[in-house]
PDB file of C-alpha atoms in Angstrom:
ATOM      1  CA  MET A 190     -15.670 -11.736  -4.653  1.00 66.00           C
ATOM      2  CA  ALA A 191     -13.708  -8.453  -4.898  1.00 74.00           C
ATOM      3  CA  GLN A 192     -10.103  -8.890  -4.827  1.00 87.00           C
ATOM      4  CA  LYS A 193      -7.952  -6.999  -2.367  1.00 93.00           C
ATOM      5  CA  TYR A 194      -4.161  -6.714  -1.525  1.00 96.00           C
ATOM      6  CA  ARG A 195      -2.285  -5.175   1.188  1.00 97.00           C
ATOM      7  CA  ILE A 196       1.202  -3.416   0.815  1.00 98.00           C
ATOM      8  CA  TYR A 197       2.857  -2.771   4.163  1.00 98.00           C
ATOM      9  CA  ILE A 198       5.154  -0.011   4.801  1.00 97.00           C
ATOM     10  CA  ASN A 199       6.434  -0.701   8.278  1.00 92.00           C
ATOM     11  CA  GLU A 200       3.320  -0.703  10.657  1.00 91.00           C
ATOM     12  CA  LYS A 201       1.221   1.124   7.837  1.00 96.00           C
ATOM     13  CA  ALA A 202      -0.945  -0.425   5.251  1.00 96.00           C
ATOM     14  CA  ILE A 203      -2.127   0.426   1.384  1.00 97.00           C
ATOM     15  CA  LEU A 204      -5.268  -1.646   0.686  1.00 97.00           C
ATOM     16  CA  VAL A 205      -5.622  -2.233  -2.950  1.00 97.00           C
ATOM     17  CA  THR A 206      -9.274  -3.003  -3.284  1.00 97.00           C
ATOM     18  CA  GLU A 207     -12.123  -3.343  -5.859  1.00 96.00           C
ATOM     19  CA  SER A 208     -14.747  -2.192  -3.210  1.00 95.00           C
ATOM     20  CA  GLU A 209     -14.962   0.371  -0.377  1.00 93.00           C
ATOM     21  CA  PRO A 210     -13.424  -0.559   2.868  1.00 91.00           C
ATOM     22  CA  LYS A 211     -16.111  -0.970   5.556  1.00 86.00           C
ATOM     23  CA  LYS A 212     -14.041   0.426   8.260  1.00 79.00           C
ATOM     24  CA  GLU A 213     -13.990   4.390   8.447  1.00 78.00           C
ATOM     25  CA  ASN A 214     -10.316   4.816   9.277  1.00 89.00           C
ATOM     26  CA  TYR A 215      -9.037   4.263   5.866  1.00 94.00           C
ATOM     27  CA  GLU A 216      -7.951   7.249   4.047  1.00 95.00           C
ATOM     28  CA  LYS A 217      -8.232   7.124   0.191  1.00 96.00           C
ATOM     29  CA  ILE A 218      -5.499   7.587  -2.316  1.00 96.00           C
ATOM     30  CA  ASP A 219      -6.008   8.620  -5.904  1.00 96.00           C
ATOM     31  CA  ALA A 220      -5.287   5.621  -8.045  1.00 95.00           C
ATOM     32  CA  ASP A 221      -4.538   7.725 -11.210  1.00 93.00           C
ATOM     33  CA  VAL A 222      -1.686   9.557  -9.583  1.00 92.00           C
ATOM     34  CA  PHE A 223      -0.294   6.744  -7.433  1.00 96.00           C
ATOM     35  CA  ASP A 224       3.309   6.061  -7.558  1.00 96.00           C
ATOM     36  CA  LEU A 225       4.750   4.030  -4.536  1.00 97.00           C
ATOM     37  CA  LYS A 226       8.092   5.742  -4.726  1.00 96.00           C
ATOM     38  CA  ILE A 227       6.610   9.052  -4.149  1.00 95.00           C
ATOM     39  CA  ILE A 228       3.782   8.018  -1.970  1.00 96.00           C
ATOM     40  CA  TYR A 229       6.094   6.042   0.302  1.00 97.00           C
ATOM     41  CA  THR A 230       7.664   8.753   2.305  1.00 95.00           C
ATOM     42  CA  TRP A 231       4.423  10.666   2.310  1.00 95.00           C
ATOM     43  CA  ILE A 232       2.762   7.819   4.102  1.00 96.00           C
ATOM     44  CA  LEU A 233       5.647   7.214   6.542  1.00 95.00           C
ATOM     45  CA  ALA A 234       5.201  10.821   7.790  1.00 95.00           C
ATOM     46  CA  HIS A 235       1.189  10.725   7.709  1.00 94.00           C
ATOM     47  CA  GLN A 236      -0.339  10.281  11.020  1.00 91.00           C
ATOM     48  CA  ASN A 237      -2.947   7.688   9.668  1.00 94.00           C
ATOM     49  CA  LYS A 238      -1.996   4.139   9.437  1.00 94.00           C
ATOM     50  CA  ASN A 239      -4.415   2.801   6.914  1.00 95.00           C
ATOM     51  CA  PHE A 240      -4.900   3.866   3.315  1.00 97.00           C
ATOM     52  CA  TYR A 241      -6.756   2.421   0.372  1.00 97.00           C
ATOM     53  CA  VAL A 242      -6.724   2.565  -3.418  1.00 97.00           C
ATOM     54  CA  LEU A 243      -9.943   1.805  -5.220  1.00 97.00           C
ATOM     55  CA  ARG A 244      -9.668  -0.078  -8.632  1.00 96.00           C
ATOM     56  CA  LYS A 245     -11.880  -2.181 -10.684  1.00 95.00           C
ATOM     57  CA  ASP A 246      -9.090  -4.724 -11.225  1.00 96.00           C
ATOM     58  CA  ALA A 247      -6.995  -4.719  -7.992  1.00 97.00           C
ATOM     59  CA  LYS A 248      -4.680  -7.554  -9.281  1.00 96.00           C
ATOM     60  CA  ALA A 249      -3.856  -5.753 -12.639  1.00 97.00           C
ATOM     61  CA  PHE A 250      -3.251  -2.390 -10.605  1.00 97.00           C
ATOM     62  CA  LEU A 251      -0.736  -4.231  -8.036  1.00 97.00           C
ATOM     63  CA  LYS A 252       1.036  -5.446 -11.192  1.00 96.00           C
ATOM     64  CA  GLU A 253       1.550  -2.102 -12.525  1.00 96.00           C
ATOM     65  CA  VAL A 254       2.695  -0.735  -9.126  1.00 96.00           C
ATOM     66  CA  ALA A 255       5.232  -3.787  -8.980  1.00 96.00           C
ATOM     67  CA  LYS A 256       6.523  -2.709 -12.643  1.00 95.00           C
ATOM     68  CA  ASN A 257       7.693   0.811 -11.482  1.00 94.00           C
ATOM     69  CA  VAL A 258       9.770  -0.324  -8.483  1.00 97.00           C
ATOM     70  CA  THR A 259      12.341  -2.982  -7.847  1.00 97.00           C
ATOM     71  CA  LEU A 260      10.465  -6.142  -7.173  1.00 97.00           C
ATOM     72  CA  ILE A 261      12.098  -8.717  -4.877  1.00 97.00           C
ATOM     73  CA  LYS A 262      10.868 -12.179  -4.631  1.00 98.00           C
ATOM     74  CA  ALA A 263      11.020 -14.143  -1.186  1.00 98.00           C
ATOM     75  CA  ALA A 264       9.598 -17.435   0.082  1.00 98.00           C
ATOM     76  CA  GLY A 265       8.889 -19.157   3.429  1.00 98.00           C
ATOM     77  CA  GLY A 266       6.748 -21.529   5.394  1.00 98.00           C
ATOM     78  CA  LEU A 267       4.431 -21.958   8.172  1.00 98.00           C
ATOM     79  CA  VAL A 268       5.804 -25.340   9.411  1.00 97.00           C
ATOM     80  CA  LYS A 269       3.774 -27.879  11.538  1.00 96.00           C
ATOM     81  CA  ASN A 270       5.257 -30.862  13.464  1.00 95.00           C
ATOM     82  CA  GLU A 271       3.688 -34.378  14.507  1.00 93.00           C
ATOM     83  CA  LYS A 272       2.668 -32.661  17.817  1.00 93.00           C
ATOM     84  CA  ASN A 273       0.523 -30.014  15.707  1.00 94.00           C
ATOM     85  CA  GLU A 274       3.123 -27.207  16.898  1.00 95.00           C
ATOM     86  CA  TYR A 275       4.062 -24.369  14.807  1.00 97.00           C
ATOM     87  CA  LEU A 276       7.589 -23.160  14.093  1.00 97.00           C
ATOM     88  CA  PHE A 277       8.510 -19.330  14.701  1.00 98.00           C
ATOM     89  CA  ILE A 278      11.785 -17.708  14.792  1.00 98.00           C
ATOM     90  CA  TYR A 279      12.796 -14.678  16.604  1.00 98.00           C
ATOM     91  CA  ARG A 280      14.705 -12.032  14.598  1.00 95.00           C
ATOM     92  CA  ASN A 281      15.068  -8.165  14.829  1.00 92.00           C
ATOM     93  CA  ASP A 282      13.260  -8.153  18.050  1.00 95.00           C
ATOM     94  CA  LYS A 283      10.192  -9.774  16.846  1.00 96.00           C
ATOM     95  CA  TRP A 284       8.666 -13.037  16.253  1.00 98.00           C
ATOM     96  CA  ASP A 285       8.408 -14.173  12.529  1.00 97.00           C
ATOM     97  CA  LEU A 286       8.197 -17.041  10.397  1.00 98.00           C
ATOM     98  CA  PRO A 287      11.411 -18.394   8.330  1.00 98.00           C
ATOM     99  CA  LYS A 288      11.684 -16.875   4.950  1.00 98.00           C
ATOM    100  CA  GLY A 289      14.378 -15.465   2.406  1.00 97.00           C
ATOM    101  CA  LYS A 290      14.897 -14.135  -1.025  1.00 97.00           C
ATOM    102  CA  VAL A 291      14.469 -16.461  -3.945  1.00 98.00           C
ATOM    103  CA  GLU A 292      17.748 -16.889  -5.728  1.00 97.00           C
ATOM    104  CA  LYS A 293      18.402 -16.519  -9.482  1.00 93.00           C
ATOM    105  CA  GLU A 294      17.009 -19.346 -11.480  1.00 92.00           C
ATOM    106  CA  GLU A 295      15.553 -20.966  -8.328  1.00 97.00           C
ATOM    107  CA  GLN A 296      11.944 -22.100  -8.107  1.00 97.00           C
ATOM    108  CA  VAL A 297       9.892 -20.415  -5.459  1.00 97.00           C
ATOM    109  CA  LYS A 298       8.785 -23.601  -3.768  1.00 97.00           C
ATOM    110  CA  GLU A 299      12.524 -24.696  -3.794  1.00 97.00           C
ATOM    111  CA  ALA A 300      13.415 -21.365  -2.047  1.00 98.00           C
ATOM    112  CA  ALA A 301      10.748 -21.773   0.534  1.00 98.00           C
ATOM    113  CA  VAL A 302      12.093 -25.104   1.760  1.00 97.00           C
ATOM    114  CA  ARG A 303      15.635 -24.151   1.456  1.00 97.00           C
ATOM    115  CA  GLU A 304      15.339 -20.978   3.459  1.00 98.00           C
ATOM    116  CA  VAL A 305      13.137 -22.785   6.324  1.00 97.00           C
ATOM    117  CA  GLU A 306      15.579 -25.572   6.509  1.00 96.00           C
ATOM    118  CA  GLU A 307      18.629 -23.058   6.623  1.00 97.00           C
ATOM    119  CA  GLU A 308      17.092 -20.702   8.893  1.00 97.00           C
ATOM    120  CA  CYS A 309      15.953 -23.276  11.447  1.00 97.00           C
ATOM    121  CA  GLY A 310      17.944 -26.311  11.065  1.00 95.00           C
ATOM    122  CA  ILE A 311      15.290 -28.953  10.180  1.00 95.00           C
ATOM    123  CA  LYS A 312      14.332 -31.120   7.391  1.00 94.00           C
ATOM    124  CA  VAL A 313      10.983 -30.348   5.897  1.00 95.00           C
ATOM    125  CA  SER A 314       9.035 -33.614   5.063  1.00 94.00           C
ATOM    126  CA  ASN A 315       6.279 -32.188   3.252  1.00 94.00           C
ATOM    127  CA  LEU A 316       5.710 -29.075   1.065  1.00 96.00           C
ATOM    128  CA  ASP A 317       1.865 -28.655   1.006  1.00 95.00           C
ATOM    129  CA  GLU A 318      -0.347 -25.709  -0.501  1.00 95.00           C
ATOM    130  CA  LYS A 319       0.251 -22.287  -0.821  1.00 97.00           C
ATOM    131  CA  ILE A 320      -1.246 -20.150   1.905  1.00 97.00           C
ATOM    132  CA  CYS A 321      -1.025 -16.589   0.465  1.00 97.00           C
ATOM    133  CA  LYS A 322       1.293 -13.807  -0.836  1.00 97.00           C
ATOM    134  CA  THR A 323       2.286 -10.847   1.258  1.00 98.00           C
ATOM    135  CA  TYR A 324       3.757  -7.355   0.192  1.00 98.00           C
ATOM    136  CA  HIS A 325       5.874  -4.915   1.779  1.00 96.00           C
ATOM    137  CA  ALA A 326       7.915  -1.819   0.786  1.00 98.00           C
ATOM    138  CA  TYR A 327      11.054  -0.611   2.019  1.00 97.00           C
ATOM    139  CA  ILE A 328      14.056   1.378   1.320  1.00 97.00           C
ATOM    140  CA  MET A 329      17.051  -0.511  -0.036  1.00 96.00           C
ATOM    141  CA  ARG A 330      20.304   1.316  -1.269  1.00 94.00           C
ATOM    142  CA  GLY A 331      18.555   4.509  -1.325  1.00 95.00           C
ATOM    143  CA  GLU A 332      15.569   3.333  -3.445  1.00 96.00           C
ATOM    144  CA  VAL A 333      12.055   2.020  -2.738  1.00 97.00           C
ATOM    145  CA  VAL A 334      11.511  -1.589  -3.427  1.00 98.00           C
ATOM    146  CA  LEU A 335       8.723  -4.112  -2.930  1.00 98.00           C
ATOM    147  CA  LYS A 336       9.175  -7.593  -1.596  1.00 98.00           C
ATOM    148  CA  LYS A 337       6.565 -10.036  -2.670  1.00 98.00           C
ATOM    149  CA  THR A 338       6.579 -13.077  -0.214  1.00 98.00           C
ATOM    150  CA  TYR A 339       5.158 -16.475  -1.072  1.00 98.00           C
ATOM    151  CA  TRP A 340       4.016 -18.480   1.979  1.00 98.00           C
ATOM    152  CA  TYR A 341       3.522 -22.237   2.065  1.00 98.00           C
ATOM    153  CA  ASN A 342       2.278 -24.921   4.489  1.00 98.00           C
ATOM    154  CA  MET A 343       4.985 -27.198   5.327  1.00 98.00           C
ATOM    155  CA  ARG A 344       5.337 -30.315   7.705  1.00 96.00           C
ATOM    156  CA  CYS A 345       8.268 -31.634   9.623  1.00 94.00           C
ATOM    157  CA  LYS A 346       8.741 -35.070  11.245  1.00 87.00           C
ATOM    158  CA  GLY A 347      10.900 -35.791  14.177  1.00 75.00           C
ATOM    159  CA  GLN A 348      11.900 -33.564  17.204  1.00 66.00           C
ATOM    160  CA  GLY A 349      15.589 -32.679  16.390  1.00 71.00           C
ATOM    161  CA  LYS A 350      16.922 -29.511  18.125  1.00 87.00           C
ATOM    162  CA  LEU A 351      16.213 -26.434  16.203  1.00 95.00           C
ATOM    163  CA  LYS A 352      19.350 -24.427  15.147  1.00 95.00           C
ATOM    164  CA  PRO A 353      18.521 -20.797  14.614  1.00 96.00           C
ATOM    165  CA  GLN A 354      20.743 -19.272  11.925  1.00 97.00           C
ATOM    166  CA  LYS A 355      22.511 -16.681  13.853  1.00 95.00           C
ATOM    167  CA  GLU A 356      24.371 -15.097  10.907  1.00 94.00           C
ATOM    168  CA  GLU A 357      21.007 -14.204   9.526  1.00 93.00           C
ATOM    169  CA  GLY A 358      20.223 -12.499  12.903  1.00 95.00           C
ATOM    170  CA  ILE A 359      17.905 -15.147  14.211  1.00 97.00           C
ATOM    171  CA  THR A 360      18.411 -15.640  17.851  1.00 97.00           C
ATOM    172  CA  ASP A 361      15.768 -18.176  18.819  1.00 97.00           C
ATOM    173  CA  ALA A 362      13.651 -20.757  17.180  1.00 97.00           C
ATOM    174  CA  ARG A 363      10.584 -22.471  18.891  1.00 96.00           C
ATOM    175  CA  TRP A 364       7.647 -24.639  18.508  1.00 96.00           C
ATOM    176  CA  PHE A 365       4.182 -23.215  19.732  1.00 96.00           C
ATOM    177  CA  LYS A 366       0.978 -24.994  20.188  1.00 95.00           C
ATOM    178  CA  LYS A 367      -1.949 -23.056  18.362  1.00 94.00           C
ATOM    179  CA  ASP A 368      -3.541 -22.120  21.842  1.00 94.00           C
ATOM    180  CA  HIS A 369      -0.176 -20.791  23.045  1.00 94.00           C
ATOM    181  CA  ILE A 370       0.772 -18.221  20.256  1.00 94.00           C
ATOM    182  CA  GLU A 371      -0.314 -14.951  22.078  1.00 93.00           C
ATOM    183  CA  PRO A 372       3.229 -13.857  22.499  1.00 93.00           C
ATOM    184  CA  ILE A 373       3.729 -14.133  18.709  1.00 96.00           C
ATOM    185  CA  THR A 374       0.586 -12.144  18.072  1.00 95.00           C
ATOM    186  CA  LYS A 375       1.682  -9.387  20.503  1.00 94.00           C
ATOM    187  CA  ASN A 376       5.280  -9.004  18.907  1.00 96.00           C
ATOM    188  CA  THR A 377       5.082  -9.846  15.150  1.00 96.00           C
ATOM    189  CA  PHE A 378       4.883  -8.069  11.827  1.00 95.00           C
ATOM    190  CA  PRO A 379       1.637  -7.263  10.056  1.00 94.00           C
ATOM    191  CA  SER A 380       2.538  -9.585   7.174  1.00 96.00           C
ATOM    192  CA  ILE A 381       2.864 -12.511   9.453  1.00 97.00           C
ATOM    193  CA  MET A 382      -0.411 -11.769  11.034  1.00 96.00           C
ATOM    194  CA  ASP A 383      -1.978 -12.087   7.499  1.00 96.00           C
ATOM    195  CA  VAL A 384      -0.610 -15.449   7.365  1.00 97.00           C
ATOM    196  CA  LEU A 385      -1.905 -16.579  10.703  1.00 97.00           C
ATOM    197  CA  VAL A 386      -5.202 -15.274   9.898  1.00 96.00           C
ATOM    198  CA  LYS A 387      -5.450 -16.947   6.676  1.00 95.00           C
ATOM    199  CA  GLU A 388      -4.702 -20.257   8.194  1.00 94.00           C
ATOM    200  CA  GLY A 389      -7.296 -19.681  10.983  1.00 92.00           C
ATOM    201  CA  LEU A 390      -4.631 -19.604  13.789  1.00 94.00           C
ATOM    202  CA  VAL A 391      -5.728 -16.091  14.935  1.00 89.00           C
ATOM    203  CA  GLY A 392      -9.012 -14.016  14.032  1.00 82.00           C
ATOM    204  CA  LYS A 393      -9.189 -11.115  11.611  1.00 71.00           C
ATOM    205  CA  GLU A 394      -9.821  -8.587  14.542  1.00 63.00           C
ATOM    206  CA  SER A 395      -6.304  -9.934  16.242  1.00 59.00           C
ATOM    207  CA  ARG A 396      -4.533  -8.723  12.976  1.00 54.00           C
ATOM    208  CA  LEU A 397      -5.864  -5.147  13.554  1.00 51.00           C
ATOM    209  CA  GLN A 398      -5.203  -5.173  17.415  1.00 52.00           C
ATOM    210  CA  GLU A 399      -1.909  -6.984  17.668  1.00 47.00           C
ATOM    211  CA  ALA A 400       0.101  -6.326  14.484  1.00 42.00           C
ATOM    212  CA  GLY A 401       3.677  -5.232  15.118  1.00 40.00           C
ATOM    213  CA  SER A 402       5.369  -1.981  13.932  1.00 39.00           C
ATOM    214  CA  LYS A 403       8.437  -3.178  12.121  1.00 41.00           C
ATOM    215  CA  MET A 404       9.002  -5.172   8.990  1.00 42.00           C
ATOM    216  CA  LYS A 405      11.981  -7.481   8.320  1.00 43.00           C
ATOM    217  CA  ILE A 406      13.630  -6.844   5.122  1.00 43.00           C
TER     218      ILE A 406
END
């Protein structure tokens, strides 16, 4: 199966792919001259929202892209409780999943659990399989950086009161049933939609229709 990855810049996406996109609204970027530090502002100013880079080895190309900018690793989780409800947080006027930066010398899985517990005031009972990795670029201290986020399935026992970490800008934390997550899909980030699509909580078309327009950094 052909590999493909998405790098998000706000509401816009660069598809790094090994095959031509089936949809016609993708604009091609020449892989031979691709430089994320240069292309970043061009994409923001461009009217189109979807771009693609065609390479025989998409994974290797993405690694090269990451070498040329500062790479920040983050980790988070999609948490399910005993009632089969999923945990979401509200931050920066968007619904989100708990996540945060991986500390120096910290394992990615450890960071994922720590961030979820800190941001929501819960205790993770089980850390399950990795869901996916997402990528988004943004400006930090005047430079383009690339954040790579590792997402994991997690489980939580008990129904203790959720405690959103207000110092991290989190104003709400709630459990949602799978059938009641429409408010999430109408007001969230594109990378979160990728996680929900991967887990089968929403369909692929929902990602295109409902993805939000602002990325949390």
